Every structure is written in structure tokens, then in C-alpha cells.
Amino acid sequence: MNKVLLGLIASGAILSSSQALAAAFQLAEQNVSGLGRAYAGEASAADDASVVARNPALMGKLSGTQLSVAAMYVQPDVSLTGTGTSNGIPASALNDNSIAPSAIIPAIYATHKYNDQWSIGAGIYSQFGLSTEFDEDYVAGQIAGETEIVTVNAGISASYQMDEQWSVALGINHVYADAKIIRNLGANNLGQLASLEAVHLEGDDTGFGWNVGVAYQIDENNRLGFHYRSETDITFDGHFRSALPPEIGGTGNASVPGYVDITLPAIAEISGSHKLNSATSVHYSVLWTGWSSFDELEAIIGTSQSAFTKEENFSNSLRFSVGADYQLNESVKLRAGMAYDESPADENHLSISIPDTDRTWYSFGAEYTLPNQATLDFGISLLRGKTQNFIETDKAQSKWGFRSKGHAMIFGLQYNHKF
């Protein structure tokens, strides 16, 4: 491919910051009961059927057949301010007040306790996702454009109560992933429109993974939990096209096969839940994500030849959370929590495609008991990210300076029913 087109692709990563500002493009939002305490204690607290996602070894703590349906609305506030350019374009032309659109993240779970030893469960939810959008005529279109990835995890699990203290679980996961990347020409000296699509790549794939869980009941008031989820290999297999003419490396809007391989990282979580008295419980978690598996992006366009390789150099990250429940009365349980997310991004590889940063969660929630063995969960989280300053250089050696800020609000509602 022509070096001009190659530079346009390589300057923009196919993955960018998620709407929810979790580490890189990881989503924490698998339920609303956990949202209210910043997802503290997710591997040890047996709230409802959503334990299928974070530790299915807890399914044996739930009686009968249970159903949970959740929806979380994410309202991000990710903005960019230009700090300078090396090509004479005013820095103010780089300003963008909203590069991440709002999104709704749904989830549904069901569990069934067969007997004192065996329980099964299933869930449909998402653990990775993102969306960023820039105007078609954004001057730095080579490194901006539109980026989107959607994943849907459909999993089934079985748990076994070994004795009064230990329970274990094994699950199988089917992951569907869909991705889209669009890059525009931006400011250029080729006599072409800035809004011209220089890169348009869409593809999807499915993959399989597994997860294991362990729960240890210390006594009736104290429990520890551990959950591990394996890596999942995804090949976004689809089509590539470019509006640029073939003379400068484009396809003249003709589609050719293209794909990108990525590895969704492994995840491990250790949690504890402790009932202090009849009304109050405390929870905590440490969650590890193996982002070191995401070290580079390589795209294959047309034949088996590599079109570009972009180093990401992610590092493994940790998430720390603490939270509490308070039973206000027979009908209302209150929740609150805080969390700190480490960013896996290398400070030397920051870009407007991945304006990732460490962030702090402040969460609140409540559970309301309804008639007929049903409950409603409400949750809200405020996320505050650090301000980042960085310079991104494109293949033409133009330098684009940015200051990025990333905050978000998450609102959630969940319905639970026991049959």
C-alpha cells in the first residue's frame, strides 16, 4: 500500500476509550446491584442472578430460580483541547467537546438451584466496548474519525457446593464482537477534501473462552471469593475500502478483504464480603486485567501481507474498590462505594484514539423490595479521570498537541425476580 494511506491507518488505533472510562475499552457494568457500591465485592457478594458474570460459584447461595434484567445508561464527557501544532494549523481547530457518545449497556441473567450441591446459570452481557466519533472534516482526521467496538458475551455456568465452606464453578463463554474504524483525510496537501474517507474498515468475529470461580464461606457473616476469566482471541474479519484513488494507495471505494487480530485480556478478581451487624455489610475487591496481551495492532489488507503495525504497549492494570450496604428498613437497602481504576496505557503511546487515564469512581445505589419476591435496584456512579497532556505525530511528521479530560456518569436500573 502507498505510504500516505499506510500512515493514515497506522496513526489511528482501531480501539479507543470506552464510554464508561473503564481501563482502556473494558466495561465494568455487568449489573446495577454492584454499580451502587462501585462494584466492590463482586466475587463474594451473592446479590442476585448477575453473579453469573462475576463469580458463578455464588449461584449456590441463591434459592430457587432467579432472573435479573438490567440496563445501564452511560453519559460520557470526554473532551479534547488543542495545545499546538507543527503545521501552521491553529491549535483551537483541534478542540472537541464530546468525542464519546452516550450508550445503553443491557444485561440479563438466570440461575437455578437444582439441589443442595448443584446450580446452573446463564447470562448475556458485555465486558468490552467503546465508541468515539469526530466530525468528518476534523483537521486531524488521520488520527480521529470514528471508532466502535461492540462485544456480546453469552455464557453458561455450573457450580458445585463441595461442603459447608467451599463452592466451585466452571463456565463457558461465547463472545461476538463487531468493530468499525473510519479515518478521514483531514488537513492535507493532496488537494483532497478533509472529509474524504481514507480508511473504512468493518468486521466481526466470534470467539470462545472459559471462566472459573471459587467461594469460601468463613462463617455465616464472612465470605471470600475468587474469579478468573480467560483470554479470548478475536479476528475482525470483514472488508476495507478507501475513497482515495489507487494512484496514491487507495481503492477508489472498491472493497477488499481485511482483518485485524486482537486478544481480549484475561481478568481475575479477589473479593471479600463481611456482615458487621444485622443492618450493615462491607465489601472490597481487587481486579486484575492482563492488558499486556494487547501489545500491538496489526492489520492485514487484501492478501496476507501486513498493512500496518501499531505498537500499543499496554501494561497489566489493577482496580481497587470498597463499598457497603445498609438495610434501612424491610423494604429499602442503601449502597455506596468508591473505586480506583488504573489505566493500562503507556504514557509514551497516548493518542486521541485512546485518551485513557486513571479514574476514580463515586457510587451510590438502593434496592427496593417489591411484592411477589421481586426487587428493584437503582444505581448511579460519577467517574472522574485525570487530565492528560500529550503530542501525537502522524506519518507526515506533523505534530498535534492535545489536552484530554475524561469524566462520565452512569445510571442503572435492574429488576430481579425469584420464582
Coordinates of C-alpha atoms in Angstrom, one line a residue:
M1 CA 0.0 0.0 0.0
N2 CA 1.1 3.6 -0.6
K3 CA 2.9 5.2 2.3
V4 CA 0.3 8.0 2.5
L5 CA -2.5 5.6 3.1
L6 CA -0.4 3.4 5.3
G7 CA 0.3 6.4 7.5
L8 CA -3.3 7.3 7.7
I9 CA -4.3 3.9 9.1
A10 CA -1.3 3.5 11.4
S11 CA -1.9 6.9 13.0
G12 CA -5.3 5.8 14.3
A13 CA -5.9 2.8 16.6
I14 CA -8.8 0.5 16.0
L15 CA -9.6 0.6 19.7
S16 CA -10.2 3.7 21.8
S17 CA -11.5 4.8 25.1
S18 CA -14.8 3.2 26.2
Q19 CA -17.9 5.2 27.0
A20 CA -17.6 4.2 30.7
L21 CA -14.0 5.2 31.1
A22 CA -13.1 1.7 32.5
A23 CA -9.5 0.7 31.8
A24 CA -8.9 1.1 28.1
F25 CA -12.0 -0.4 26.5
Q26 CA -13.1 -2.7 29.3
L27 CA -16.6 -2.4 30.7
A28 CA -17.3 -2.8 34.4
E29 CA -21.0 -2.6 34.0
Q30 CA -22.5 -6.0 34.2
N31 CA -25.2 -5.3 36.8
V32 CA -26.8 -2.5 38.8
S33 CA -26.7 -4.1 42.3
G34 CA -22.9 -3.8 42.1
L35 CA -23.0 -0.4 40.5
G36 CA -24.3 1.1 43.7
R37 CA -21.1 0.2 45.6
A38 CA -18.7 0.8 42.7
Y39 CA -18.6 -3.0 42.0
A40 CA -16.9 -3.8 45.3
G41 CA -17.3 -7.4 46.5
E42 CA -18.5 -8.7 43.1
A43 CA -16.7 -12.0 43.5
S44 CA -18.1 -12.6 47.1
A45 CA -21.5 -10.9 47.3
A46 CA -24.4 -13.1 46.3
D47 CA -26.9 -10.3 45.5
D48 CA -28.9 -11.8 42.6
A49 CA -28.6 -13.8 39.3
S50 CA -25.9 -11.5 38.0
V51 CA -23.3 -13.5 39.9
V52 CA -23.1 -15.5 36.6
A53 CA -20.9 -12.7 35.2
R54 CA -18.5 -12.0 38.2
N55 CA -18.4 -15.3 40.1
P56 CA -20.8 -18.2 39.3
A57 CA -19.5 -20.1 42.4
L58 CA -22.0 -17.9 44.3
M59 CA -25.0 -19.4 42.5
G60 CA -25.5 -21.9 45.2
K61 CA -26.2 -19.1 47.7
L62 CA -29.3 -18.2 45.7
S63 CA -32.5 -20.2 46.2
G64 CA -34.9 -21.5 43.6
T65 CA -34.9 -19.9 40.1
Q66 CA -33.9 -16.3 39.8
L67 CA -34.0 -13.8 37.0
S68 CA -32.2 -10.4 36.7
V69 CA -32.6 -7.9 33.9
A70 CA -30.5 -4.7 33.9
A71 CA -29.8 -1.6 31.8
M72 CA -27.1 0.9 32.4
Y73 CA -27.1 4.3 30.7
V74 CA -23.6 5.8 30.3
Q75 CA -23.2 9.5 29.7
P76 CA -19.5 10.3 29.0
D77 CA -17.8 13.6 28.9
V78 CA -14.6 13.1 27.0
S79 CA -13.2 16.4 25.6
L80 CA -10.0 17.5 23.8
T81 CA -8.3 20.9 23.7
G82 CA -5.6 21.6 21.2
T83 CA -2.4 22.8 22.7
G84 CA -0.3 23.3 19.5
T85 CA 0.5 22.1 16.0
S86 CA 3.7 22.0 13.9
N87 CA 2.0 22.6 10.5
G88 CA 0.5 26.1 10.9
I89 CA -3.0 25.0 11.8
P90 CA -4.4 26.9 14.8
A91 CA -4.5 24.8 17.9
S92 CA -8.1 25.8 18.5
A93 CA -9.1 23.8 15.4
L94 CA -8.3 20.6 17.4
N95 CA -10.9 21.4 20.1
D96 CA -13.7 18.9 20.5
N97 CA -16.1 18.9 23.5
S98 CA -17.6 15.4 23.1
I99 CA -15.8 12.6 21.3
A100 CA -17.7 9.7 23.0
P101 CA -21.5 9.3 22.5
S102 CA -23.8 8.1 25.2
A103 CA -24.8 4.4 25.3
I104 CA -27.1 1.9 27.0
I105 CA -25.5 -1.3 28.2
P106 CA -28.1 -4.1 28.8
A107 CA -27.7 -7.5 30.6
I108 CA -29.8 -10.4 31.5
Y109 CA -29.2 -13.4 33.8
A110 CA -30.9 -16.5 35.1
T111 CA -29.9 -19.1 37.7
H112 CA -31.5 -22.3 39.0
K113 CA -30.6 -24.3 42.1
Y114 CA -31.2 -28.0 41.4
N115 CA -30.3 -29.3 44.9
D116 CA -28.0 -28.6 47.8
Q117 CA -24.9 -29.3 45.7
W118 CA -25.7 -28.2 42.1
S119 CA -26.7 -24.9 40.5
I120 CA -26.6 -23.7 36.9
G121 CA -26.9 -20.2 35.3
A122 CA -26.7 -18.3 32.1
G123 CA -26.2 -14.7 31.1
I124 CA -25.9 -12.3 28.2
Y125 CA -23.9 -9.2 28.9
S126 CA -20.8 -7.2 27.7
Q127 CA -17.3 -6.8 29.1
F128 CA -15.6 -4.8 26.4
G129 CA -16.9 -1.9 24.3
L130 CA -16.2 1.6 23.0
S131 CA -17.3 4.4 20.7
T132 CA -15.6 7.6 19.7
E133 CA -16.7 10.0 17.0
F134 CA -15.2 13.0 15.4
D135 CA -16.6 15.3 12.7
E136 CA -15.9 14.1 9.2
D137 CA -13.9 17.3 8.4
Y138 CA -11.9 17.3 11.6
V139 CA -8.5 18.7 10.7
A140 CA -6.6 15.8 12.4
G141 CA -8.8 13.3 10.6
Q142 CA -5.9 10.9 10.0
I143 CA -5.8 10.2 13.8
A144 CA -9.5 10.8 14.6
G145 CA -12.6 9.6 12.6
E146 CA -15.0 7.1 14.0
T147 CA -14.1 4.0 16.1
E148 CA -16.5 1.5 17.5
I149 CA -16.4 -2.0 19.0
V150 CA -19.3 -3.9 20.4
T151 CA -19.0 -7.3 22.2
V152 CA -21.7 -9.6 23.5
N153 CA -20.8 -12.4 25.9
A154 CA -23.2 -15.3 26.2
G155 CA -22.2 -17.6 28.9
I156 CA -23.4 -20.7 30.8
S157 CA -22.0 -21.9 34.1
A158 CA -22.4 -24.7 36.7
S159 CA -21.5 -24.5 40.4
Y160 CA -20.9 -27.3 42.9
Q161 CA -21.1 -27.0 46.7
M162 CA -18.2 -29.1 47.9
D163 CA -19.0 -28.7 51.7
E164 CA -20.3 -26.0 54.0
Q165 CA -17.4 -23.7 53.2
W166 CA -16.2 -24.3 49.7
S167 CA -18.0 -23.9 46.4
V168 CA -16.6 -24.0 42.9
A169 CA -17.8 -23.2 39.4
L170 CA -16.9 -23.5 35.7
G171 CA -18.3 -21.5 32.8
I172 CA -18.0 -21.4 29.0
N173 CA -18.3 -18.1 27.1
H174 CA -19.2 -17.3 23.5
V175 CA -18.1 -13.8 22.5
Y176 CA -19.4 -12.0 19.5
A177 CA -17.5 -8.9 18.5
D178 CA -18.2 -6.2 15.9
A179 CA -15.8 -3.4 15.0
K180 CA -15.7 -0.4 12.7
I181 CA -12.9 2.1 12.0
I182 CA -13.2 5.2 9.8
R183 CA -10.4 7.7 9.2
N184 CA -10.8 10.8 7.1
L185 CA -8.1 12.6 5.2
G186 CA -8.1 15.7 7.3
A187 CA -5.9 18.7 6.6
N188 CA -3.6 17.7 3.7
N189 CA -1.6 19.0 0.8
L190 CA -3.0 16.4 -1.7
G191 CA -5.8 18.7 -3.0
Q192 CA -8.4 16.3 -1.4
L193 CA -11.4 17.1 0.8
A194 CA -10.7 16.8 4.5
S195 CA -13.9 14.7 4.9
L196 CA -12.8 12.1 2.4
E197 CA -12.8 8.6 3.8
A198 CA -9.2 7.4 3.6
V199 CA -9.9 4.3 5.7
H200 CA -13.2 2.4 6.2
L201 CA -12.8 -1.0 7.8
E202 CA -15.6 -3.1 9.2
G203 CA -15.6 -6.6 10.5
D204 CA -16.9 -9.1 13.1
D205 CA -15.9 -12.4 14.6
T206 CA -16.8 -14.9 17.4
G207 CA -14.6 -16.5 20.0
F208 CA -14.8 -18.8 22.9
G209 CA -13.4 -18.5 26.4
W210 CA -13.8 -20.1 29.9
N211 CA -14.0 -18.9 33.5
V212 CA -13.7 -20.5 36.9
G213 CA -14.9 -19.3 40.3
V214 CA -14.3 -20.2 43.9
A215 CA -16.2 -19.0 47.1
Y216 CA -15.1 -19.7 50.6
Q217 CA -17.7 -19.2 53.4
I218 CA -15.6 -18.4 56.5
D219 CA -18.7 -18.3 58.7
E220 CA -22.3 -17.1 58.3
N221 CA -21.2 -13.4 58.3
N222 CA -17.9 -13.6 56.2
R223 CA -17.1 -14.8 52.7
L224 CA -14.2 -14.6 50.3
G225 CA -14.4 -15.1 46.5
F226 CA -12.1 -15.5 43.5
H227 CA -13.0 -15.4 39.8
Y228 CA -10.8 -15.9 36.7
R229 CA -11.8 -15.3 33.1
S230 CA -9.6 -16.5 30.2
E231 CA -8.3 -14.5 27.2
T232 CA -10.4 -14.6 24.1
D233 CA -8.9 -14.3 20.6
I234 CA -10.9 -12.3 18.1
T235 CA -10.2 -11.8 14.4
F236 CA -12.3 -8.9 13.0
D237 CA -12.8 -10.3 9.5
G238 CA -14.5 -8.0 7.1
H239 CA -13.9 -5.5 4.3
F240 CA -11.7 -2.5 3.7
R241 CA -12.2 0.4 1.4
S242 CA -10.7 3.8 0.7
A243 CA -12.1 6.7 -1.3
L244 CA -8.5 7.7 -2.3
P245 CA -7.6 6.8 -5.8
P246 CA -5.4 3.8 -6.5
E247 CA -2.6 6.0 -7.7
I248 CA -1.9 7.1 -4.1
G249 CA -2.7 3.8 -2.4
G250 CA -6.5 3.9 -2.1
T251 CA -9.1 1.5 -3.6
G252 CA -11.3 4.1 -5.3
N253 CA -14.1 3.0 -2.9
A254 CA -13.8 -0.6 -4.0
S255 CA -14.0 -3.2 -1.1
V256 CA -11.2 -5.7 -0.5
P257 CA -10.9 -8.3 2.3
G258 CA -9.3 -7.1 5.5
Y259 CA -8.9 -8.2 9.1
V260 CA -7.4 -7.3 12.5
D261 CA -6.4 -9.7 15.2
I262 CA -6.8 -8.8 18.9
T263 CA -6.8 -10.6 22.2
L264 CA -9.4 -9.7 24.8
P265 CA -7.4 -9.8 28.0
A266 CA -7.8 -12.3 30.9
I267 CA -9.4 -11.0 34.1
A268 CA -9.0 -12.1 37.7
E269 CA -10.8 -10.8 40.8
I270 CA -10.4 -11.3 44.6
S271 CA -13.2 -10.1 46.8
G272 CA -14.4 -10.2 50.4
S273 CA -17.8 -9.5 52.0
H274 CA -18.4 -9.1 55.7
K275 CA -21.6 -8.6 57.7
L276 CA -20.8 -6.3 60.6
N277 CA -24.3 -6.5 62.1
S278 CA -27.9 -7.1 61.2
A279 CA -28.0 -4.0 59.0
T280 CA -24.5 -3.3 57.7
S281 CA -22.2 -5.2 55.4
V282 CA -18.8 -4.1 53.9
H283 CA -17.3 -5.3 50.6
Y284 CA -13.9 -4.9 48.8
S285 CA -12.3 -6.2 45.6
V286 CA -9.0 -6.1 43.7
L287 CA -9.5 -6.8 40.0
W288 CA -6.5 -7.6 37.7
T289 CA -6.7 -7.3 33.9
G290 CA -4.0 -8.8 31.7
W291 CA -3.6 -6.0 29.2
S292 CA 0.0 -7.0 28.4
S293 CA -1.6 -9.3 25.8
F294 CA -2.6 -6.2 23.9
D295 CA 0.8 -5.1 22.8
E296 CA 0.2 -4.1 19.2
L297 CA -2.3 -3.8 16.4
E298 CA -1.6 -5.4 13.0
A299 CA -4.0 -5.1 10.1
I300 CA -4.0 -7.4 7.1
I301 CA -5.5 -5.8 4.0
G302 CA -6.1 -7.7 0.8
T303 CA -3.6 -10.5 0.7
S304 CA -1.7 -11.9 3.6
Q305 CA 0.7 -9.0 3.7
S306 CA 0.8 -6.7 6.7
A307 CA -0.8 -3.3 6.0
F308 CA 0.4 -1.7 9.3
T309 CA 1.6 -2.5 12.8
K310 CA 0.9 0.0 15.6
E311 CA 2.6 -0.5 19.0
E312 CA 0.2 -0.1 21.9
N313 CA 2.5 -1.4 24.7
F314 CA -0.3 -1.8 27.3
S315 CA 0.5 -2.9 30.8
N316 CA -1.5 -5.1 33.2
S317 CA -3.8 -3.0 35.3
L318 CA -5.5 -3.1 38.7
R319 CA -8.8 -1.9 40.0
F320 CA -9.4 -1.3 43.7
S321 CA -12.9 -0.9 45.2
V322 CA -14.6 -0.7 48.6
G323 CA -18.3 -0.4 49.4
A324 CA -21.0 -1.0 51.9
D325 CA -24.7 -2.0 52.2
Y326 CA -27.1 -0.7 54.8
Q327 CA -30.5 -2.2 55.4
L328 CA -32.6 0.9 56.2
N329 CA -35.8 -0.9 56.7
E330 CA -37.7 -4.0 55.5
S331 CA -38.1 -2.5 52.0
V332 CA -35.0 -0.4 51.4
K333 CA -31.3 -1.3 51.3
L334 CA -28.8 1.5 50.6
R335 CA -25.4 1.1 48.9
A336 CA -22.3 3.3 48.5
G337 CA -18.8 2.7 47.3
M338 CA -15.6 4.1 45.8
A339 CA -13.1 2.6 43.3
Y340 CA -9.8 3.5 41.6
D341 CA -9.1 2.3 38.1
E342 CA -5.5 2.1 36.8
S343 CA -5.0 2.8 33.1
P344 CA -3.0 0.3 31.1
A345 CA -2.0 2.8 28.5
D346 CA 1.7 3.7 28.1
E347 CA 2.2 7.4 28.7
N348 CA 4.5 7.4 25.6
H349 CA 1.8 6.0 23.4
L350 CA -1.2 8.2 24.3
S351 CA -3.4 9.3 21.4
I352 CA -6.8 10.8 20.7
S353 CA -7.9 7.3 19.7
I354 CA -7.0 6.1 23.3
P355 CA -7.1 9.1 25.6
D356 CA -7.0 6.7 28.6
T357 CA -6.2 7.7 32.1
D358 CA -6.6 6.6 35.7
R359 CA -10.0 7.4 37.1
T360 CA -11.9 7.4 40.4
W361 CA -15.5 6.1 40.9
Y362 CA -18.0 7.5 43.4
S363 CA -21.1 5.3 43.5
F364 CA -24.5 5.2 45.3
G365 CA -27.5 2.9 45.0
A366 CA -30.5 1.4 46.6
E367 CA -32.5 -1.8 46.4
Y368 CA -36.3 -1.7 46.9
T369 CA -38.3 -4.8 47.8
L370 CA -41.4 -5.4 45.8
P371 CA -44.3 -7.8 46.4
N372 CA -44.2 -11.3 45.0
Q373 CA -40.5 -12.0 45.6
A374 CA -39.2 -9.2 43.4
T375 CA -36.7 -6.3 43.9
L376 CA -35.6 -3.2 42.0
D377 CA -32.0 -1.9 42.1
F378 CA -31.1 1.7 41.3
G379 CA -27.5 2.9 40.9
I380 CA -25.5 5.9 39.9
S381 CA -21.8 6.4 39.5
L382 CA -19.7 9.5 39.0
L383 CA -16.4 8.9 37.3
R384 CA -13.5 11.4 37.4
G385 CA -10.5 11.0 35.1
K386 CA -7.1 12.8 35.2
T387 CA -6.2 15.4 32.7
Q388 CA -3.6 14.3 30.2
N389 CA -1.3 16.3 28.0
F390 CA 0.4 14.6 25.1
I391 CA 1.6 15.1 21.5
E392 CA 0.7 12.8 18.7
T393 CA 2.8 12.6 15.5
D394 CA 1.4 11.3 12.2
K395 CA 3.3 9.7 9.3
A396 CA 3.9 13.0 7.7
Q397 CA 5.7 14.0 10.9
S398 CA 3.1 16.7 11.7
K399 CA 2.7 17.1 15.5
W400 CA -0.7 17.5 17.1
G401 CA -0.7 18.6 20.8
F402 CA -3.7 17.8 23.0
R403 CA -5.1 18.1 26.5
S404 CA -7.7 15.5 27.2
K405 CA -10.3 15.3 30.0
G406 CA -12.5 12.3 30.6
H407 CA -15.4 12.1 33.0
A408 CA -18.7 10.1 33.0
M409 CA -22.0 9.5 34.7
I410 CA -23.6 6.0 34.8
F411 CA -27.3 5.5 35.7
G412 CA -28.7 1.9 36.2
L413 CA -31.9 0.1 36.8
Q414 CA -32.3 -3.6 37.4
Y415 CA -35.3 -5.9 38.0
N416 CA -34.9 -9.1 40.0
H417 CA -37.4 -11.9 40.4
K418 CA -37.3 -15.2 42.3
F419 CA -39.7 -17.9 41.1

